[in-house]
Amino acid sequence: MKKIFVFALIAIMGTACSHIDEDERLIYVKPADVARAVLIEDFTGQRCINCPAATDVIHQLQEAYGDDKIIAVAIHSGPFAHRSTLTSPFISDLGTEQGDDYFNHWNIEGQPGVKINRGAPIYDPSQYASAVSKEMQKNAPVAIENIYGQSNGAGQMTFNIVLGMATADIIGKLQVWIVEDGINSEGGNRLYTQFFPNNVTDVNYVHNHVFRASITNDPYGDDVKLKLGQQLPAISYQAKLAEGWKKENLSLVVFIWNEAEGVLQVARRAFKDFDEPTPL
């Protein structure tokens, strides 16, 4: 791929130029460092009575740093996720099989439980802020420059992801998730009840950044490799939106991670902003 070069302009002041080797005329400029955003995987459930308070802490972090820097995904999973049954067919089911697989894969032992940039699970919300601060002090070896998509009709969509120029060699996984905001019971025939301590329930609780699906070929991410100074062509995926998802409330969460370093960079873009594929 292309590298960035700076060409020195040599003025000729009435004398002949001396010979300059080609390598000496071209000076490689390393791409600028990029601040690392933070992914919070929030393993939650509607029957988890302490989860709303943990979610409030995450929202406070987003207000403090910006929701483009703190990107949360609520993965309804484990024993506290609602499950629809024949006796309660109208109770919502925000849990997914993939969410349960993530829950088991990462050995989540309690809820609320979060993973911050794919570090070890954290169960105490008072520890979220320090973990986030530590991650934000790191630089990302690659930027996620653009995320955009277009409808192909009948709920089918094509998504395009543009990565920036790598500032280091990268061997990792590219993961792409669909999440949905604003899920509640209003105007529908399904109940999205949230449970709280002391037997309190809220049928109108609003569930945000809910994990809906992974659209990569591998649900744990597809292989991606970049050399220092390399930039890949746009990476494309196709997915069909499920019935009941509100397109105006959907976003794409994209991140690159590996086992050694966790999440290297993460970004989110709302579907409603796809009409103008401008850089993030």
PDB file of C-alpha atoms in Angstrom:
ATOM      1  CA  MET A   1       0.000   0.000   0.000  1.00  0.00           C
ATOM      2  CA  LYS A   2       0.972   3.621  -0.214  1.00  0.00           C
ATOM      3  CA  LYS A   3       3.289   5.238   2.285  1.00  0.00           C
ATOM      4  CA  ILE A   4       3.385   8.894   3.159  1.00  0.00           C
ATOM      5  CA  PHE A   5       6.449  10.750   1.887  1.00  0.00           C
ATOM      6  CA  VAL A   6       7.653  14.288   2.307  1.00  0.00           C
ATOM      7  CA  PHE A   7       9.504  15.718  -0.668  1.00  0.00           C
ATOM      8  CA  ALA A   8      12.160  18.324   0.054  1.00  0.00           C
ATOM      9  CA  LEU A   9      12.137  21.258  -2.345  1.00  0.00           C
ATOM     10  CA  ILE A  10      15.684  22.186  -3.354  1.00  0.00           C
ATOM     11  CA  ALA A  11      16.227  25.726  -4.569  1.00  0.00           C
ATOM     12  CA  ILE A  12      18.740  26.347  -7.295  1.00  0.00           C
ATOM     13  CA  MET A  13      20.531  29.600  -6.605  1.00  0.00           C
ATOM     14  CA  GLY A  14      22.602  30.095  -9.748  1.00  0.00           C
ATOM     15  CA  THR A  15      24.706  26.967  -9.221  1.00  0.00           C
ATOM     16  CA  ALA A  16      24.323  23.424 -10.423  1.00  0.00           C
ATOM     17  CA  CYS A  17      22.677  20.907  -8.075  1.00  0.00           C
ATOM     18  CA  SER A  18      24.882  18.323  -6.525  1.00  0.00           C
ATOM     19  CA  HIS A  19      23.761  14.726  -6.964  1.00  0.00           C
ATOM     20  CA  ILE A  20      21.240  13.533  -4.311  1.00  0.00           C
ATOM     21  CA  ASP A  21      20.587   9.811  -3.946  1.00  0.00           C
ATOM     22  CA  GLU A  22      16.959   8.781  -4.386  1.00  0.00           C
ATOM     23  CA  ASP A  23      16.753   7.360  -0.832  1.00  0.00           C
ATOM     24  CA  GLU A  24      17.898  10.680   0.577  1.00  0.00           C
ATOM     25  CA  ARG A  25      15.134  12.574  -1.186  1.00  0.00           C
ATOM     26  CA  LEU A  26      12.342  10.555   0.412  1.00  0.00           C
ATOM     27  CA  ILE A  27      11.749  10.731   4.144  1.00  0.00           C
ATOM     28  CA  TYR A  28       9.252   8.272   5.624  1.00  0.00           C
ATOM     29  CA  VAL A  29       6.802   9.863   8.049  1.00  0.00           C
ATOM     30  CA  LYS A  30       5.252   7.508  10.588  1.00  0.00           C
ATOM     31  CA  PRO A  31       1.454   7.894  10.899  1.00  0.00           C
ATOM     32  CA  ALA A  32       0.374   9.910  13.910  1.00  0.00           C
ATOM     33  CA  ASP A  33      -0.559   8.087  17.097  1.00  0.00           C
ATOM     34  CA  VAL A  34      -4.276   7.633  17.675  1.00  0.00           C
ATOM     35  CA  ALA A  35      -5.964   7.742  21.086  1.00  0.00           C
ATOM     36  CA  ARG A  36      -7.462   4.429  22.117  1.00  0.00           C
ATOM     37  CA  ALA A  37     -11.206   4.255  22.706  1.00  0.00           C
ATOM     38  CA  VAL A  38     -12.565   1.805  25.275  1.00  0.00           C
ATOM     39  CA  LEU A  39     -14.981  -1.087  24.777  1.00  0.00           C
ATOM     40  CA  ILE A  40     -17.100  -2.086  27.778  1.00  0.00           C
ATOM     41  CA  GLU A  41     -18.792  -5.476  27.382  1.00  0.00           C
ATOM     42  CA  ASP A  42     -21.556  -5.371  29.975  1.00  0.00           C
ATOM     43  CA  PHE A  43     -22.823  -8.874  30.760  1.00  0.00           C
ATOM     44  CA  THR A  44     -26.276  -8.089  32.057  1.00  0.00           C
ATOM     45  CA  GLY A  45     -29.840  -9.347  32.223  1.00  0.00           C
ATOM     46  CA  GLN A  46     -33.329  -8.075  32.893  1.00  0.00           C
ATOM     47  CA  ARG A  47     -33.583 -10.263  35.982  1.00  0.00           C
ATOM     48  CA  CYS A  48     -30.263  -8.973  37.359  1.00  0.00           C
ATOM     49  CA  ILE A  49     -31.401  -6.641  40.140  1.00  0.00           C
ATOM     50  CA  ASN A  50     -28.019  -4.911  40.558  1.00  0.00           C
ATOM     51  CA  CYS A  51     -27.307  -4.456  36.860  1.00  0.00           C
ATOM     52  CA  PRO A  52     -29.137  -1.111  36.388  1.00  0.00           C
ATOM     53  CA  ALA A  53     -26.869   0.538  38.977  1.00  0.00           C
ATOM     54  CA  ALA A  54     -23.791  -0.790  37.147  1.00  0.00           C
ATOM     55  CA  THR A  55     -25.231   0.500  33.872  1.00  0.00           C
ATOM     56  CA  ASP A  56     -25.592   3.936  35.478  1.00  0.00           C
ATOM     57  CA  VAL A  57     -21.852   3.910  36.259  1.00  0.00           C
ATOM     58  CA  ILE A  58     -21.109   3.137  32.606  1.00  0.00           C
ATOM     59  CA  HIS A  59     -23.353   6.006  31.511  1.00  0.00           C
ATOM     60  CA  GLN A  60     -21.506   8.341  33.888  1.00  0.00           C
ATOM     61  CA  LEU A  61     -18.220   7.344  32.263  1.00  0.00           C
ATOM     62  CA  GLN A  62     -19.707   8.038  28.826  1.00  0.00           C
ATOM     63  CA  GLU A  63     -20.853  11.467  29.975  1.00  0.00           C
ATOM     64  CA  ALA A  64     -17.402  12.211  31.362  1.00  0.00           C
ATOM     65  CA  TYR A  65     -15.357  11.033  28.372  1.00  0.00           C
ATOM     66  CA  GLY A  66     -17.859  10.989  25.508  1.00  0.00           C
ATOM     67  CA  ASP A  67     -19.787   8.060  24.071  1.00  0.00           C
ATOM     68  CA  ASP A  68     -17.386   7.978  21.129  1.00  0.00           C
ATOM     69  CA  LYS A  69     -14.568   7.209  23.575  1.00  0.00           C
ATOM     70  CA  ILE A  70     -16.461   4.854  25.891  1.00  0.00           C
ATOM     71  CA  ILE A  71     -18.406   2.360  23.786  1.00  0.00           C
ATOM     72  CA  ALA A  72     -20.663   0.058  25.772  1.00  0.00           C
ATOM     73  CA  VAL A  73     -22.417  -3.085  24.608  1.00  0.00           C
ATOM     74  CA  ALA A  74     -25.042  -4.690  26.869  1.00  0.00           C
ATOM     75  CA  ILE A  75     -24.789  -8.450  26.350  1.00  0.00           C
ATOM     76  CA  HIS A  76     -27.944  -9.965  27.858  1.00  0.00           C
ATOM     77  CA  SER A  77     -26.789 -13.420  28.818  1.00  0.00           C
ATOM     78  CA  GLY A  78     -26.342 -15.952  31.565  1.00  0.00           C
ATOM     79  CA  PRO A  79     -28.859 -16.938  34.265  1.00  0.00           C
ATOM     80  CA  PHE A  80     -30.432 -13.458  34.571  1.00  0.00           C
ATOM     81  CA  ALA A  81     -31.377 -12.972  30.927  1.00  0.00           C
ATOM     82  CA  HIS A  82     -35.089 -13.275  30.192  1.00  0.00           C
ATOM     83  CA  ARG A  83     -36.179 -16.303  28.257  1.00  0.00           C
ATOM     84  CA  SER A  84     -39.534 -16.431  26.478  1.00  0.00           C
ATOM     85  CA  THR A  85     -41.705 -19.408  27.399  1.00  0.00           C
ATOM     86  CA  LEU A  86     -45.081 -20.782  26.417  1.00  0.00           C
ATOM     87  CA  THR A  87     -46.491 -19.528  29.733  1.00  0.00           C
ATOM     88  CA  SER A  88     -45.128 -16.012  29.223  1.00  0.00           C
ATOM     89  CA  PRO A  89     -44.909 -15.553  25.445  1.00  0.00           C
ATOM     90  CA  PHE A  90     -44.980 -11.766  25.644  1.00  0.00           C
ATOM     91  CA  ILE A  91     -42.011 -11.390  27.988  1.00  0.00           C
ATOM     92  CA  SER A  92     -39.113  -9.995  25.986  1.00  0.00           C
ATOM     93  CA  ASP A  93     -36.052 -12.062  25.252  1.00  0.00           C
ATOM     94  CA  LEU A  94     -33.056  -9.761  24.858  1.00  0.00           C
ATOM     95  CA  GLY A  95     -30.667 -12.644  25.410  1.00  0.00           C
ATOM     96  CA  THR A  96     -29.062 -14.406  22.464  1.00  0.00           C
ATOM     97  CA  GLU A  97     -27.324 -17.727  21.977  1.00  0.00           C
ATOM     98  CA  GLN A  98     -24.202 -15.838  20.947  1.00  0.00           C
ATOM     99  CA  GLY A  99     -24.394 -13.708  24.077  1.00  0.00           C
ATOM    100  CA  ASP A 100     -24.540 -16.861  26.207  1.00  0.00           C
ATOM    101  CA  ASP A 101     -21.566 -18.240  24.306  1.00  0.00           C
ATOM    102  CA  TYR A 102     -19.560 -15.094  25.112  1.00  0.00           C
ATOM    103  CA  PHE A 103     -20.702 -15.323  28.746  1.00  0.00           C
ATOM    104  CA  ASN A 104     -19.392 -18.880  29.010  1.00  0.00           C
ATOM    105  CA  HIS A 105     -16.283 -18.309  26.910  1.00  0.00           C
ATOM    106  CA  TRP A 106     -15.074 -15.476  29.151  1.00  0.00           C
ATOM    107  CA  ASN A 107     -15.995 -17.376  32.332  1.00  0.00           C
ATOM    108  CA  ILE A 108     -18.274 -14.653  33.677  1.00  0.00           C
ATOM    109  CA  GLU A 109     -18.974 -15.675  37.270  1.00  0.00           C
ATOM    110  CA  GLY A 110     -21.442 -13.018  38.342  1.00  0.00           C
ATOM    111  CA  GLN A 111     -23.655 -10.192  37.152  1.00  0.00           C
ATOM    112  CA  PRO A 112     -23.167  -7.341  36.788  1.00  0.00           C
ATOM    113  CA  GLY A 113     -19.844  -8.256  35.252  1.00  0.00           C
ATOM    114  CA  VAL A 114     -17.928  -6.329  32.607  1.00  0.00           C
ATOM    115  CA  LYS A 115     -14.863  -6.754  30.464  1.00  0.00           C
ATOM    116  CA  ILE A 116     -13.049  -3.523  29.661  1.00  0.00           C
ATOM    117  CA  ASN A 117     -11.048  -3.739  26.429  1.00  0.00           C
ATOM    118  CA  ARG A 118     -11.107  -7.520  26.841  1.00  0.00           C
ATOM    119  CA  GLY A 119      -9.264  -7.469  30.173  1.00  0.00           C
ATOM    120  CA  ALA A 120     -10.150  -9.760  33.080  1.00  0.00           C
ATOM    121  CA  PRO A 121     -13.807  -9.593  34.202  1.00  0.00           C
ATOM    122  CA  ILE A 122     -14.652  -6.879  36.739  1.00  0.00           C
ATOM    123  CA  TYR A 123     -17.606  -7.351  39.077  1.00  0.00           C
ATOM    124  CA  ASP A 124     -17.370  -4.239  41.243  1.00  0.00           C
ATOM    125  CA  PRO A 125     -18.674  -1.087  39.463  1.00  0.00           C
ATOM    126  CA  SER A 126     -16.431   1.070  41.679  1.00  0.00           C
ATOM    127  CA  GLN A 127     -13.466  -0.348  39.730  1.00  0.00           C
ATOM    128  CA  TYR A 128     -14.782   0.574  36.265  1.00  0.00           C
ATOM    129  CA  ALA A 129     -13.387   4.114  36.245  1.00  0.00           C
ATOM    130  CA  SER A 130      -9.800   3.166  37.082  1.00  0.00           C
ATOM    131  CA  ALA A 131      -9.776   0.413  34.455  1.00  0.00           C
ATOM    132  CA  VAL A 132     -11.152   2.802  31.831  1.00  0.00           C
ATOM    133  CA  SER A 133      -8.607   5.477  32.721  1.00  0.00           C
ATOM    134  CA  LYS A 134      -5.763   2.999  32.354  1.00  0.00           C
ATOM    135  CA  GLU A 135      -6.933   1.942  28.892  1.00  0.00           C
ATOM    136  CA  MET A 136      -7.422   5.508  27.685  1.00  0.00           C
ATOM    137  CA  GLN A 137      -3.774   6.297  28.369  1.00  0.00           C
ATOM    138  CA  LYS A 138      -2.730   3.838  25.654  1.00  0.00           C
ATOM    139  CA  ASN A 139      -2.315   4.659  21.986  1.00  0.00           C
ATOM    140  CA  ALA A 140      -4.045   2.606  19.320  1.00  0.00           C
ATOM    141  CA  PRO A 141      -1.833   1.059  16.625  1.00  0.00           C
ATOM    142  CA  VAL A 142      -4.561   1.660  14.033  1.00  0.00           C
ATOM    143  CA  ALA A 143      -7.558   3.952  13.610  1.00  0.00           C
ATOM    144  CA  ILE A 144     -11.011   2.894  12.496  1.00  0.00           C
ATOM    145  CA  GLU A 145     -11.427   5.719  10.028  1.00  0.00           C
ATOM    146  CA  ASN A 146     -14.885   5.072   8.660  1.00  0.00           C
ATOM    147  CA  ILE A 147     -17.926   2.829   9.058  1.00  0.00           C
ATOM    148  CA  TYR A 148     -20.781   3.080   6.594  1.00  0.00           C
ATOM    149  CA  GLY A 149     -23.398   0.948   4.922  1.00  0.00           C
ATOM    150  CA  GLN A 150     -26.234   0.801   2.477  1.00  0.00           C
ATOM    151  CA  SER A 151     -29.506  -1.086   2.211  1.00  0.00           C
ATOM    152  CA  ASN A 152     -29.865  -3.770  -0.442  1.00  0.00           C
ATOM    153  CA  GLY A 153     -33.594  -4.140   0.127  1.00  0.00           C
ATOM    154  CA  ALA A 154     -35.702  -6.566   2.180  1.00  0.00           C
ATOM    155  CA  GLY A 155     -33.660  -5.843   5.310  1.00  0.00           C
ATOM    156  CA  GLN A 156     -30.400  -6.897   3.690  1.00  0.00           C
ATOM    157  CA  MET A 157     -27.480  -4.494   4.188  1.00  0.00           C
ATOM    158  CA  THR A 158     -23.856  -4.137   3.166  1.00  0.00           C
ATOM    159  CA  PHE A 159     -21.428  -2.630   5.659  1.00  0.00           C
ATOM    160  CA  ASN A 160     -18.001  -1.184   4.885  1.00  0.00           C
ATOM    161  CA  ILE A 161     -15.167  -0.660   7.364  1.00  0.00           C
ATOM    162  CA  VAL A 162     -12.136   1.490   6.587  1.00  0.00           C
ATOM    163  CA  LEU A 163      -9.070   1.084   8.777  1.00  0.00           C
ATOM    164  CA  GLY A 164      -6.363   3.721   8.952  1.00  0.00           C
ATOM    165  CA  MET A 165      -2.643   3.268   8.356  1.00  0.00           C
ATOM    166  CA  ALA A 166      -1.048   1.010  10.946  1.00  0.00           C
ATOM    167  CA  THR A 167       1.502   2.564  13.312  1.00  0.00           C
ATOM    168  CA  ALA A 168       2.822  -0.889  14.254  1.00  0.00           C
ATOM    169  CA  ASP A 169       2.656  -4.459  13.035  1.00  0.00           C
ATOM    170  CA  ILE A 170      -0.762  -5.879  13.942  1.00  0.00           C
ATOM    171  CA  ILE A 171      -1.984  -9.451  14.158  1.00  0.00           C
ATOM    172  CA  GLY A 172      -5.498  -9.591  15.498  1.00  0.00           C
ATOM    173  CA  LYS A 173      -9.202 -10.119  14.951  1.00  0.00           C
ATOM    174  CA  LEU A 174     -11.749  -7.749  13.414  1.00  0.00           C
ATOM    175  CA  GLN A 175     -15.109  -8.028  15.156  1.00  0.00           C
ATOM    176  CA  VAL A 176     -18.338  -6.358  14.023  1.00  0.00           C
ATOM    177  CA  TRP A 177     -21.523  -6.232  16.101  1.00  0.00           C
ATOM    178  CA  ILE A 178     -25.018  -4.831  15.603  1.00  0.00           C
ATOM    179  CA  VAL A 179     -26.426  -3.126  18.722  1.00  0.00           C
ATOM    180  CA  GLU A 180     -29.765  -1.450  19.375  1.00  0.00           C
ATOM    181  CA  ASP A 181     -30.773   1.488  21.581  1.00  0.00           C
ATOM    182  CA  GLY A 182     -34.141   2.585  22.916  1.00  0.00           C
ATOM    183  CA  ILE A 183     -35.739  -0.823  23.515  1.00  0.00           C
ATOM    184  CA  ASN A 184     -38.786  -0.552  25.783  1.00  0.00           C
ATOM    185  CA  SER A 185     -42.380  -1.695  26.125  1.00  0.00           C
ATOM    186  CA  GLU A 186     -44.000   1.491  24.857  1.00  0.00           C
ATOM    187  CA  GLY A 187     -46.249   0.991  21.853  1.00  0.00           C
ATOM    188  CA  GLY A 188     -45.563  -2.723  21.594  1.00  0.00           C
ATOM    189  CA  ASN A 189     -47.051  -6.036  22.609  1.00  0.00           C
ATOM    190  CA  ARG A 190     -43.909  -7.280  24.355  1.00  0.00           C
ATOM    191  CA  LEU A 191     -42.736  -6.438  27.855  1.00  0.00           C
ATOM    192  CA  TYR A 192     -39.145  -5.357  28.472  1.00  0.00           C
ATOM    193  CA  THR A 193     -39.403  -5.410  32.252  1.00  0.00           C
ATOM    194  CA  GLN A 194     -36.262  -4.700  34.298  1.00  0.00           C
ATOM    195  CA  PHE A 195     -35.919  -6.032  37.834  1.00  0.00           C
ATOM    196  CA  PHE A 196     -34.475  -3.983  40.719  1.00  0.00           C
ATOM    197  CA  PRO A 197     -33.678  -4.667  44.385  1.00  0.00           C
ATOM    198  CA  ASN A 198     -36.500  -5.019  46.929  1.00  0.00           C
ATOM    199  CA  ASN A 199     -38.832  -6.713  44.435  1.00  0.00           C
ATOM    200  CA  VAL A 200     -39.181  -3.542  42.359  1.00  0.00           C
ATOM    201  CA  THR A 201     -39.806  -3.887  38.622  1.00  0.00           C
ATOM    202  CA  ASP A 202     -40.043  -1.332  35.825  1.00  0.00           C
ATOM    203  CA  VAL A 203     -41.991  -2.372  32.759  1.00  0.00           C
ATOM    204  CA  ASN A 204     -41.001   0.839  30.933  1.00  0.00           C
ATOM    205  CA  TYR A 205     -37.265   0.602  31.534  1.00  0.00           C
ATOM    206  CA  VAL A 206     -35.289   1.649  28.428  1.00  0.00           C
ATOM    207  CA  HIS A 207     -32.551  -0.772  27.357  1.00  0.00           C
ATOM    208  CA  ASN A 208     -29.696   0.771  25.365  1.00  0.00           C
ATOM    209  CA  HIS A 209     -26.700  -0.512  23.368  1.00  0.00           C
ATOM    210  CA  VAL A 210     -28.131  -4.046  23.440  1.00  0.00           C
ATOM    211  CA  PHE A 211     -26.099  -6.689  21.597  1.00  0.00           C
ATOM    212  CA  ARG A 212     -28.153  -8.055  18.708  1.00  0.00           C
ATOM    213  CA  ALA A 213     -25.750 -10.009  16.512  1.00  0.00           C
ATOM    214  CA  SER A 214     -22.195 -10.557  15.357  1.00  0.00           C
ATOM    215  CA  ILE A 215     -21.851 -10.291  11.570  1.00  0.00           C
ATOM    216  CA  THR A 216     -18.259 -11.424  11.085  1.00  0.00           C
ATOM    217  CA  ASN A 217     -17.684 -14.898   9.688  1.00  0.00           C
ATOM    218  CA  ASP A 218     -16.230 -15.942  13.046  1.00  0.00           C
ATOM    219  CA  PRO A 219     -18.252 -14.630  16.032  1.00  0.00           C
ATOM    220  CA  TYR A 220     -14.941 -13.932  17.789  1.00  0.00           C
ATOM    221  CA  GLY A 221     -13.640 -11.921  14.843  1.00  0.00           C
ATOM    222  CA  ASP A 222     -11.999 -12.495  11.484  1.00  0.00           C
ATOM    223  CA  ASP A 223      -8.223 -12.504  11.110  1.00  0.00           C
ATOM    224  CA  VAL A 224      -6.641  -9.172  10.223  1.00  0.00           C
ATOM    225  CA  LYS A 225      -2.946  -8.476   9.709  1.00  0.00           C
ATOM    226  CA  LEU A 226      -1.220  -5.159   8.981  1.00  0.00           C
ATOM    227  CA  LYS A 227       2.396  -4.146   8.724  1.00  0.00           C
ATOM    228  CA  LEU A 228       3.717  -0.813   9.917  1.00  0.00           C
ATOM    229  CA  GLY A 229       2.565   1.836   7.430  1.00  0.00           C
ATOM    230  CA  GLN A 230       0.100  -0.500   5.700  1.00  0.00           C
ATOM    231  CA  GLN A 231      -3.523   0.377   4.995  1.00  0.00           C
ATOM    232  CA  LEU A 232      -6.030  -2.225   3.859  1.00  0.00           C
ATOM    233  CA  PRO A 233      -8.821  -1.705   1.321  1.00  0.00           C
ATOM    234  CA  ALA A 234     -12.317  -1.297   2.735  1.00  0.00           C
ATOM    235  CA  ILE A 235     -13.585  -4.484   4.398  1.00  0.00           C
ATOM    236  CA  SER A 236     -17.196  -5.395   3.614  1.00  0.00           C
ATOM    237  CA  TYR A 237     -19.812  -7.550   5.298  1.00  0.00           C
ATOM    238  CA  GLN A 238     -23.427  -8.344   4.529  1.00  0.00           C
ATOM    239  CA  ALA A 239     -26.172  -9.023   7.053  1.00  0.00           C
ATOM    240  CA  LYS A 240     -29.937  -9.301   7.182  1.00  0.00           C
ATOM    241  CA  LEU A 241     -31.731  -7.318   9.881  1.00  0.00           C
ATOM    242  CA  ALA A 242     -34.069  -9.364  12.046  1.00  0.00           C
ATOM    243  CA  GLU A 243     -37.761  -8.624  12.263  1.00  0.00           C
ATOM    244  CA  GLY A 244     -38.507  -6.349  15.200  1.00  0.00           C
ATOM    245  CA  TRP A 245     -35.206  -4.467  15.170  1.00  0.00           C
ATOM    246  CA  LYS A 246     -35.770  -0.735  14.694  1.00  0.00           C
ATOM    247  CA  LYS A 247     -33.339   0.368  12.043  1.00  0.00           C
ATOM    248  CA  GLU A 248     -33.327   3.981  13.247  1.00  0.00           C
ATOM    249  CA  ASN A 249     -32.018   2.762  16.632  1.00  0.00           C
ATOM    250  CA  LEU A 250     -29.312   0.425  15.334  1.00  0.00           C
ATOM    251  CA  SER A 251     -25.556   0.990  15.332  1.00  0.00           C
ATOM    252  CA  LEU A 252     -22.515  -0.919  14.226  1.00  0.00           C
ATOM    253  CA  VAL A 253     -19.726  -1.496  16.773  1.00  0.00           C
ATOM    254  CA  VAL A 254     -16.388  -2.371  15.198  1.00  0.00           C
ATOM    255  CA  PHE A 255     -13.230  -3.361  17.052  1.00  0.00           C
ATOM    256  CA  ILE A 256      -9.844  -4.984  16.571  1.00  0.00           C
ATOM    257  CA  TRP A 257      -8.438  -7.150  19.343  1.00  0.00           C
ATOM    258  CA  ASN A 258      -5.969  -9.883  20.131  1.00  0.00           C
ATOM    259  CA  GLU A 259      -5.317 -12.183  23.068  1.00  0.00           C
ATOM    260  CA  ALA A 260      -2.114 -10.443  24.163  1.00  0.00           C
ATOM    261  CA  GLU A 261      -3.262  -6.806  24.170  1.00  0.00           C
ATOM    262  CA  GLY A 262      -7.054  -6.932  24.286  1.00  0.00           C
ATOM    263  CA  VAL A 263      -8.981  -4.360  22.268  1.00  0.00           C
ATOM    264  CA  LEU A 264      -6.598  -2.291  20.134  1.00  0.00           C
ATOM    265  CA  GLN A 265      -9.280   0.100  18.881  1.00  0.00           C
ATOM    266  CA  VAL A 266     -13.065   0.347  18.815  1.00  0.00           C
ATOM    267  CA  ALA A 267     -15.584   2.626  17.124  1.00  0.00           C
ATOM    268  CA  ARG A 268     -19.335   2.887  16.781  1.00  0.00           C
ATOM    269  CA  ARG A 269     -21.544   4.383  14.088  1.00  0.00           C
ATOM    270  CA  ALA A 270     -25.327   4.740  13.997  1.00  0.00           C
ATOM    271  CA  PHE A 271     -27.191   3.439  10.969  1.00  0.00           C
ATOM    272  CA  LYS A 272     -28.942   6.808  10.695  1.00  0.00           C
ATOM    273  CA  ASP A 273     -25.544   8.374   9.890  1.00  0.00           C
ATOM    274  CA  PHE A 274     -24.789   6.008   7.008  1.00  0.00           C
ATOM    275  CA  ASP A 275     -26.224   8.452   4.452  1.00  0.00           C
ATOM    276  CA  GLU A 276     -23.096  10.558   4.848  1.00  0.00           C
ATOM    277  CA  PRO A 277     -20.052   8.244   5.036  1.00  0.00           C
ATOM    278  CA  THR A 278     -17.791  10.880   6.568  1.00  0.00           C
ATOM    279  CA  PRO A 279     -14.746   9.963   8.671  1.00  0.00           C
ATOM    280  CA  LEU A 280     -15.325   9.238  12.339  1.00  0.00           C
TER     281      LEU A 280
END
